[in-house]
Amino acid sequence: MDERLETILCSRYPKLLPTEGPGCFQFFGFECQDGWFGLIYAACELIQTHANRTGSGQAIASQVKEKFGGLRFYCRGGDDYVESVVELVERLSESICELCGAPGRIRERNGWLSARCQLHEEETEPSLRETSEWISRGDSMAAVLEAALRLFAFDARETSRWLTSPARALGMKTPLEHLQEHHGYRDVLRLIGRIEYGASA
Ligand SMILES: [Zn+2]
């Protein structure tokens, strides 16, 4: 991952991603491409906010990497909520291009599995974006994942299934795809709100 993006994560979430001390995170770094920055950022945001709010044990990430085409976010010391967040972002990574963050799927090439959009099916070079754009994507992702997890009672599998299934209210795009649209996250949050209201009405 681009060093600037790694620095943003480590400086925003020093408790979750310690860069000093025994077993520190810096040893491995982030062994994946920039396209998953939004997912990793969202996971860190949710996990750290949860720890700050509830006073539950501080989770510490030990390794964040790509494996078999998907994201692996290894951490220790977390509770059930942390497990749900980690499972959710790992599942969603298979539907997000590791190079550019656009909707994608697991594709096989020369025996290697990787999550790629159509455009990057043959590419191995990361796509360059402004840092501010990556952060704004991360913020949108965090807001949507938080709301969606709550909607599905923190069931990561159900949350992931909903986020990657076409929704009529979004013109048959999946909520994850719709996040790519300008201000698309607002539509997705509104939809979650409507479902919540409908369910409790
Ligand atoms: Zn791509």
GROMACS .gro file of C-alpha atoms and ligand atoms in nm:
model
  202
    1MET     CA    1   0.000   0.000   0.000
    2ASP     CA    2   0.110   0.353  -0.071
    3GLU     CA    3   0.326   0.479   0.215
    4ARG     CA    4   0.119   0.796   0.256
    5LEU     CA    5  -0.195   0.590   0.305
    6GLU     CA    6  -0.021   0.362   0.555
    7THR     CA    7   0.097   0.666   0.748
    8ILE     CA    8  -0.257   0.803   0.762
    9LEU     CA    9  -0.386   0.478   0.910
   10CYS     CA   10  -0.105   0.437   1.163
   11SER     CA   11  -0.124   0.798   1.281
   12ARG     CA   12  -0.504   0.796   1.311
   13TYR     CA   13  -0.525   0.464   1.490
   14PRO     CA   14  -0.202   0.433   1.691
   15LYS     CA   15  -0.359   0.205   1.953
   16LEU     CA   16  -0.492  -0.039   1.695
   17LEU     CA   17  -0.189  -0.011   1.466
   18PRO     CA   18   0.109   0.047   1.697
   19THR     CA   19   0.431   0.119   1.514
   20GLU     CA   20   0.654   0.076   1.820
   21GLY     CA   21   0.703  -0.184   2.088
   22PRO     CA   22   0.706  -0.563   2.084
   23GLY     CA   23   0.501  -0.726   1.808
   24CYS     CA   24   0.452  -0.386   1.650
   25PHE     CA   25   0.259  -0.348   1.333
   26GLN     CA   26   0.537  -0.192   1.129
   27PHE     CA   27   0.713  -0.525   1.093
   28PHE     CA   28   0.467  -0.645   0.833
   29GLY     CA   29   0.291  -0.328   0.730
   30PHE     CA   30  -0.007  -0.349   0.499
   31GLU     CA   31   0.052  -0.625   0.246
   32CYS     CA   32  -0.217  -0.529   0.001
   33GLN     CA   33  -0.292  -0.265  -0.260
   34ASP     CA   34  -0.452   0.077  -0.221
   35GLY     CA   35  -0.799  -0.026  -0.343
   36TRP     CA   36  -0.884  -0.173  -0.003
   37PHE     CA   37  -0.783   0.140   0.185
   38GLY     CA   38  -1.149   0.238   0.238
   39LEU     CA   39  -1.230  -0.103   0.388
   40ILE     CA   40  -0.927  -0.103   0.617
   41TYR     CA   41  -0.991   0.258   0.720
   42ALA     CA   42  -1.355   0.176   0.795
   43ALA     CA   43  -1.256  -0.130   1.000
   44CYS     CA   44  -1.008   0.075   1.205
   45GLU     CA   45  -1.262   0.354   1.256
   46LEU     CA   46  -1.535   0.117   1.377
   47ILE     CA   47  -1.306  -0.090   1.598
   48GLN     CA   48  -1.141   0.210   1.764
   49THR     CA   49  -1.466   0.402   1.812
   50HIS     CA   50  -1.615   0.091   1.973
   51ALA     CA   51  -1.320   0.052   2.211
   52ASN     CA   52  -1.331   0.422   2.305
   53ARG     CA   53  -1.706   0.421   2.357
   54THR     CA   54  -1.748   0.096   2.549
   55GLY     CA   55  -1.416   0.071   2.729
   56SER     CA   56  -1.389  -0.287   2.604
   57GLY     CA   57  -1.041  -0.428   2.551
   58GLN     CA   58  -0.821  -0.255   2.296
   59ALA     CA   59  -0.782  -0.470   1.985
   60ILE     CA   60  -0.437  -0.464   1.828
   61ALA     CA   61  -0.382  -0.551   1.463
   62SER     CA   62  -0.093  -0.783   1.394
   63GLN     CA   63  -0.115  -0.823   1.019
   64VAL     CA   64  -0.326  -0.685   0.734
   65LYS     CA   65  -0.271  -0.857   0.402
   66GLU     CA   66  -0.410  -1.014   0.090
   67LYS     CA   67  -0.454  -1.391   0.085
   68PHE     CA   68  -0.632  -1.607  -0.175
   69GLY     CA   69  -0.765  -1.288  -0.333
   70GLY     CA   70  -0.928  -1.155  -0.016
   71LEU     CA   71  -0.832  -0.924   0.266
   72ARG     CA   72  -0.710  -1.072   0.594
   73PHE     CA   73  -0.721  -0.847   0.898
   74TYR     CA   74  -0.556  -1.026   1.188
   75CYS     CA   75  -0.594  -0.875   1.529
   76ARG     CA   76  -0.596  -0.982   1.889
   77GLY     CA   77  -0.776  -0.863   2.198
   78GLY     CA   78  -1.108  -0.776   2.036
   79ASP     CA   79  -1.459  -0.874   2.139
   80ASP     CA   80  -1.756  -1.003   1.934
   81TYR     CA   81  -1.810  -0.662   1.775
   82VAL     CA   82  -1.450  -0.652   1.651
   83GLU     CA   83  -1.490  -1.004   1.512
   84SER     CA   84  -1.802  -0.896   1.321
   85VAL     CA   85  -1.630  -0.590   1.174
   86VAL     CA   86  -1.328  -0.795   1.067
   87GLU     CA   87  -1.543  -1.070   0.914
   88LEU     CA   88  -1.748  -0.810   0.728
   89VAL     CA   89  -1.454  -0.627   0.568
   90GLU     CA   90  -1.286  -0.956   0.480
   91ARG     CA   91  -1.601  -1.075   0.304
   92LEU     CA   92  -1.657  -0.742   0.126
   93SER     CA   93  -1.297  -0.730   0.001
   94GLU     CA   94  -1.383  -1.007  -0.246
   95SER     CA   95  -1.624  -0.764  -0.414
   96ILE     CA   96  -1.387  -0.465  -0.425
   97CYS     CA   97  -1.100  -0.421  -0.670
   98GLU     CA   98  -0.777  -0.435  -0.471
   99LEU     CA   99  -0.616  -0.192  -0.713
  100CYS     CA  100  -0.871   0.086  -0.746
  101GLY     CA  101  -1.153   0.029  -0.495
  102ALA     CA  102  -1.421  -0.007  -0.765
  103PRO     CA  103  -1.674  -0.292  -0.752
  104GLY     CA  104  -1.506  -0.615  -0.854
  105ARG     CA  105  -1.497  -0.986  -0.795
  106ILE     CA  106  -1.247  -1.263  -0.743
  107ARG     CA  107  -1.080  -1.347  -1.073
  108GLU     CA  108  -0.822  -1.610  -1.150
  109ARG     CA  109  -0.519  -1.540  -1.363
  110ASN     CA  110  -0.226  -1.776  -1.407
  111GLY     CA  111  -0.339  -1.968  -1.103
  112TRP     CA  112  -0.355  -1.656  -0.884
  113LEU     CA  113  -0.677  -1.535  -0.730
  114SER     CA  114  -0.729  -1.163  -0.695
  115ALA     CA  115  -1.017  -0.922  -0.643
  116ARG     CA  116  -1.033  -0.704  -0.952
  117CYS     CA  117  -1.276  -0.483  -1.139
  118GLN     CA  118  -1.323  -0.543  -1.510
  119LEU     CA  119  -1.084  -0.263  -1.599
  120HIS     CA  120  -0.805  -0.405  -1.385
  121GLU     CA  121  -0.852  -0.768  -1.475
  122GLU     CA  122  -0.512  -0.774  -1.642
  123GLU     CA  123  -0.342  -0.503  -1.438
  124THR     CA  124  -0.108  -0.535  -1.147
  125GLU     CA  125  -0.023  -0.168  -1.095
  126PRO     CA  126  -0.219   0.027  -0.834
  127SER     CA  127  -0.431   0.318  -0.949
  128LEU     CA  128  -0.334   0.657  -0.815
  129ARG     CA  129  -0.586   0.876  -0.640
  130GLU     CA  130  -0.562   1.186  -0.429
  131THR     CA  131  -0.517   1.104  -0.062
  132SER     CA  132  -0.821   1.317   0.024
  133GLU     CA  133  -1.033   1.108  -0.210
  134TRP     CA  134  -0.923   0.786  -0.041
  135ILE     CA  135  -1.007   0.934   0.300
  136SER     CA  136  -1.349   1.050   0.191
  137ARG     CA  137  -1.416   0.700   0.056
  138GLY     CA  138  -1.302   0.557   0.390
  139ASP     CA  139  -1.536   0.788   0.582
  140SER     CA  140  -1.834   0.690   0.363
  141MET     CA  141  -1.748   0.323   0.398
  142ALA     CA  142  -1.722   0.351   0.777
  143ALA     CA  143  -2.063   0.522   0.805
  144VAL     CA  144  -2.234   0.265   0.584
  145LEU     CA  145  -2.073  -0.042   0.743
  146GLU     CA  146  -2.162   0.081   1.090
  147ALA     CA  147  -2.527   0.138   0.999
  148ALA     CA  148  -2.556  -0.186   0.801
  149LEU     CA  149  -2.403  -0.397   1.078
  150ARG     CA  150  -2.649  -0.248   1.325
  151LEU     CA  151  -2.938  -0.318   1.088
  152PHE     CA  152  -2.843  -0.686   1.075
  153ALA     CA  153  -2.774  -0.720   1.448
  154PHE     CA  154  -2.397  -0.743   1.384
  155ASP     CA  155  -2.429  -1.055   1.172
  156ALA     CA  156  -2.138  -1.007   0.931
  157ARG     CA  157  -2.256  -1.268   0.682
  158GLU     CA  158  -2.604  -1.117   0.648
  159THR     CA  159  -2.464  -0.764   0.634
  160SER     CA  160  -2.220  -0.862   0.361
  161ARG     CA  161  -2.493  -1.040   0.165
  162TRP     CA  162  -2.717  -0.732   0.176
  163LEU     CA  163  -2.437  -0.494   0.076
  164THR     CA  164  -2.349  -0.709  -0.227
  165SER     CA  165  -2.705  -0.783  -0.348
  166PRO     CA  166  -2.889  -0.565  -0.602
  167ALA     CA  167  -3.141  -0.331  -0.437
  168ARG     CA  168  -3.448  -0.208  -0.621
  169ALA     CA  169  -3.431   0.127  -0.439
  170LEU     CA  170  -3.081   0.177  -0.584
  171GLY     CA  171  -3.174   0.103  -0.944
  172MET     CA  172  -3.074  -0.263  -0.902
  173LYS     CA  173  -2.721  -0.169  -0.808
  174THR     CA  174  -2.579  -0.325  -0.494
  175PRO     CA  175  -2.529  -0.088  -0.201
  176LEU     CA  176  -2.155  -0.151  -0.234
  177GLU     CA  177  -2.165  -0.048  -0.600
  178HIS     CA  178  -2.379   0.252  -0.521
  179LEU     CA  179  -2.115   0.375  -0.276
  180GLN     CA  180  -1.901   0.455  -0.579
  181GLU     CA  181  -2.149   0.718  -0.697
  182HIS     CA  182  -2.107   1.079  -0.597
  183HIS     CA  183  -2.274   1.106  -0.256
  184GLY     CA  184  -2.401   0.750  -0.312
  185TYR     CA  185  -2.341   0.669   0.053
  186ARG     CA  186  -2.619   0.910   0.147
  187ASP     CA  187  -2.868   0.706  -0.058
  188VAL     CA  188  -2.744   0.386   0.104
  189LEU     CA  189  -2.774   0.535   0.455
  190ARG     CA  190  -3.123   0.660   0.372
  191LEU     CA  191  -3.220   0.315   0.250
  192ILE     CA  192  -3.090   0.156   0.570
  193GLY     CA  193  -3.290   0.411   0.768
  194ARG     CA  194  -3.606   0.330   0.572
  195ILE     CA  195  -3.562  -0.044   0.628
  196GLU     CA  196  -3.504   0.014   1.000
  197TYR     CA  197  -3.814   0.229   1.021
  198GLY     CA  198  -4.019  -0.020   0.822
  199ALA     CA  199  -3.905  -0.308   1.037
  200SER     CA  200  -3.993  -0.137   1.363
  201ALA     CA  201  -4.316   0.025   1.243
  202ZN      ZN  202  -0.994  -0.175  -1.049
   0.00000   0.00000   0.00000
